[in-house]
């Protein structure tokens, strides 16, 4: 059974820090952003908005955007070479 890429990312990269979760307005990503400094915000989804997740791993900043926190984290997992096979 294949493993979930987000879970695998956290297991393979335990030092990965999710430092910021940001709600982006559909119209203006920089003006109307709503920032939460926590990786625990799985419930950040509002119609017409996207979510940006910022993570840091060994001095390298990674970011992912998606319709919710999970899809944004999947983008970060892809940058680390983890994905569905």
C-alpha atoms as an extended CHARMM CRD file, in Angstrom:
* protein
*
        85  EXT
         1         1  UNK       CA              0.0000000000        0.0000000000        0.0000000000  PROA      1               0.0000000000
         2         2  UNK       CA              1.5110000000        3.3860000000       -0.9860000000  PROA      2               0.0000000000
         3         3  UNK       CA              2.3200000000        5.8380000000        1.7780000000  PROA      3               0.0000000000
         4         4  UNK       CA              0.8750000000        9.3300000000        1.9470000000  PROA      4               0.0000000000
         5         5  UNK       CA              3.5090000000       11.7840000000        0.5590000000  PROA      5               0.0000000000
         6         6  UNK       CA              2.8620000000       14.3960000000        3.2770000000  PROA      6               0.0000000000
         7         7  UNK       CA              3.2890000000       11.8210000000        6.0320000000  PROA      7               0.0000000000
         8         8  UNK       CA              6.3820000000       10.4220000000        4.3280000000  PROA      8               0.0000000000
         9         9  UNK       CA              7.8230000000       13.9490000000        4.0510000000  PROA      9               0.0000000000
        10        10  UNK       CA              7.4810000000       14.4630000000        7.8040000000  PROA      10              0.0000000000
        11        11  UNK       CA              9.0210000000       11.0390000000        8.5200000000  PROA      11              0.0000000000
        12        12  UNK       CA             11.9720000000       11.4650000000        6.1360000000  PROA      12              0.0000000000
        13        13  UNK       CA             12.6050000000       15.0940000000        7.0850000000  PROA      13              0.0000000000
        14        14  UNK       CA             11.9540000000       15.3550000000       10.8520000000  PROA      14              0.0000000000
        15        15  UNK       CA             13.8860000000       18.6560000000       10.9730000000  PROA      15              0.0000000000
        16        16  UNK       CA             11.5070000000       20.2520000000        8.4600000000  PROA      16              0.0000000000
        17        17  UNK       CA              9.8000000000       23.1900000000       10.1720000000  PROA      17              0.0000000000
        18        18  UNK       CA              6.4550000000       24.4350000000        8.9020000000  PROA      18              0.0000000000
        19        19  UNK       CA              6.8370000000       28.0360000000        9.9750000000  PROA      19              0.0000000000
        20        20  UNK       CA              3.9630000000       29.8370000000        8.3280000000  PROA      20              0.0000000000
        21        21  UNK       CA              0.5210000000       29.1330000000        6.9260000000  PROA      21              0.0000000000
        22        22  UNK       CA             -0.9320000000       31.9990000000        4.9220000000  PROA      22              0.0000000000
        23        23  UNK       CA             -4.4030000000       32.4270000000        3.4310000000  PROA      23              0.0000000000
        24        24  UNK       CA             -4.1600000000       34.2060000000        0.0970000000  PROA      24              0.0000000000
        25        25  UNK       CA             -7.0380000000       36.1780000000       -1.3270000000  PROA      25              0.0000000000
        26        26  UNK       CA             -8.0200000000       35.1360000000       -4.8320000000  PROA      26              0.0000000000
        27        27  UNK       CA             -7.6630000000       38.7450000000       -6.0150000000  PROA      27              0.0000000000
        28        28  UNK       CA             -4.6250000000       39.9410000000       -4.0920000000  PROA      28              0.0000000000
        29        29  UNK       CA             -2.1040000000       37.5250000000       -2.6550000000  PROA      29              0.0000000000
        30        30  UNK       CA             -0.0540000000       40.1590000000       -0.8500000000  PROA      30              0.0000000000
        31        31  UNK       CA             -2.6090000000       42.7120000000        0.3510000000  PROA      31              0.0000000000
        32        32  UNK       CA             -5.2120000000       40.5350000000        2.0630000000  PROA      32              0.0000000000
        33        33  UNK       CA             -3.1610000000       37.7160000000        3.4650000000  PROA      33              0.0000000000
        34        34  UNK       CA             -3.9880000000       36.0890000000        6.7570000000  PROA      34              0.0000000000
        35        35  UNK       CA             -0.9050000000       34.6080000000        8.4390000000  PROA      35              0.0000000000
        36        36  UNK       CA             -0.7490000000       31.9410000000       11.1130000000  PROA      36              0.0000000000
        37        37  UNK       CA              2.6120000000       30.9060000000       12.5380000000  PROA      37              0.0000000000
        38        38  UNK       CA              1.7670000000       27.2700000000       12.9780000000  PROA      38              0.0000000000
        39        39  UNK       CA              1.9850000000       24.0720000000       10.9880000000  PROA      39              0.0000000000
        40        40  UNK       CA             -1.1670000000       22.8040000000       12.6960000000  PROA      40              0.0000000000
        41        41  UNK       CA             -3.6630000000       24.8000000000       10.6130000000  PROA      41              0.0000000000
        42        42  UNK       CA             -5.3170000000       22.0220000000        8.6010000000  PROA      42              0.0000000000
        43        43  UNK       CA             -8.6740000000       23.8410000000        8.5590000000  PROA      43              0.0000000000
        44        44  UNK       CA             -7.5980000000       26.8840000000        6.5380000000  PROA      44              0.0000000000
        45        45  UNK       CA             -9.8690000000       26.7510000000        3.5110000000  PROA      45              0.0000000000
        46        46  UNK       CA            -12.2660000000       29.4820000000        2.4750000000  PROA      46              0.0000000000
        47        47  UNK       CA            -14.0610000000       29.6890000000       -0.8660000000  PROA      47              0.0000000000
        48        48  UNK       CA            -12.0760000000       31.7510000000       -3.3510000000  PROA      48              0.0000000000
        49        49  UNK       CA             -8.8540000000       31.5790000000       -1.3720000000  PROA      49              0.0000000000
        50        50  UNK       CA             -5.6050000000       29.7180000000       -1.6900000000  PROA      50              0.0000000000
        51        51  UNK       CA             -3.1680000000       28.7410000000        1.0150000000  PROA      51              0.0000000000
        52        52  UNK       CA              0.6030000000       29.2100000000        1.0650000000  PROA      52              0.0000000000
        53        53  UNK       CA              2.7500000000       27.1380000000        3.4020000000  PROA      53              0.0000000000
        54        54  UNK       CA              6.3370000000       28.1490000000        4.1580000000  PROA      54              0.0000000000
        55        55  UNK       CA              8.7860000000       25.5860000000        5.5190000000  PROA      55              0.0000000000
        56        56  UNK       CA             12.4580000000       25.6240000000        6.3910000000  PROA      56              0.0000000000
        57        57  UNK       CA             14.8310000000       22.6890000000        6.1140000000  PROA      57              0.0000000000
        58        58  UNK       CA             18.5440000000       23.0520000000        6.9150000000  PROA      58              0.0000000000
        59        59  UNK       CA             18.5750000000       26.7450000000        6.0140000000  PROA      59              0.0000000000
        60        60  UNK       CA             16.5880000000       26.2560000000        2.7950000000  PROA      60              0.0000000000
        61        61  UNK       CA             13.1570000000       27.8880000000        2.5000000000  PROA      61              0.0000000000
        62        62  UNK       CA             10.4550000000       25.9550000000        0.6580000000  PROA      62              0.0000000000
        63        63  UNK       CA              6.9740000000       27.1430000000       -0.1840000000  PROA      63              0.0000000000
        64        64  UNK       CA              3.8950000000       25.5370000000       -1.6030000000  PROA      64              0.0000000000
        65        65  UNK       CA              0.4930000000       26.8700000000       -2.6070000000  PROA      65              0.0000000000
        66        66  UNK       CA             -2.7920000000       25.0500000000       -2.9510000000  PROA      66              0.0000000000
        67        67  UNK       CA             -6.5040000000       25.1090000000       -2.2460000000  PROA      67              0.0000000000
        68        68  UNK       CA             -5.8560000000       23.9110000000        1.3280000000  PROA      68              0.0000000000
        69        69  UNK       CA             -2.9400000000       23.1840000000        3.6610000000  PROA      69              0.0000000000
        70        70  UNK       CA             -2.6310000000       19.5890000000        2.4520000000  PROA      70              0.0000000000
        71        71  UNK       CA             -2.2450000000       20.4890000000       -1.2190000000  PROA      71              0.0000000000
        72        72  UNK       CA              0.2670000000       23.1940000000       -0.2890000000  PROA      72              0.0000000000
        73        73  UNK       CA              2.2780000000       20.6360000000        1.7100000000  PROA      73              0.0000000000
        74        74  UNK       CA              2.1510000000       18.2630000000       -1.2770000000  PROA      74              0.0000000000
        75        75  UNK       CA              3.9140000000       20.9590000000       -3.3250000000  PROA      75              0.0000000000
        76        76  UNK       CA              6.6520000000       21.1260000000       -0.6870000000  PROA      76              0.0000000000
        77        77  UNK       CA              6.9480000000       17.3220000000       -0.7020000000  PROA      77              0.0000000000
        78        78  UNK       CA              7.4050000000       17.4330000000       -4.4930000000  PROA      78              0.0000000000
        79        79  UNK       CA             10.2720000000       19.9240000000       -4.0610000000  PROA      79              0.0000000000
        80        80  UNK       CA             11.9200000000       17.4210000000       -1.7150000000  PROA      80              0.0000000000
        81        81  UNK       CA             11.5420000000       14.6410000000       -4.2900000000  PROA      81              0.0000000000
        82        82  UNK       CA              8.5540000000       12.9540000000       -2.6630000000  PROA      82              0.0000000000
        83        83  UNK       CA              5.4220000000       12.2540000000       -4.6630000000  PROA      83              0.0000000000
        84        84  UNK       CA              2.9050000000        9.6880000000       -5.7370000000  PROA      84              0.0000000000
        85        85  UNK       CA              4.4280000000        6.7800000000       -7.6420000000  PROA      85              0.0000000000
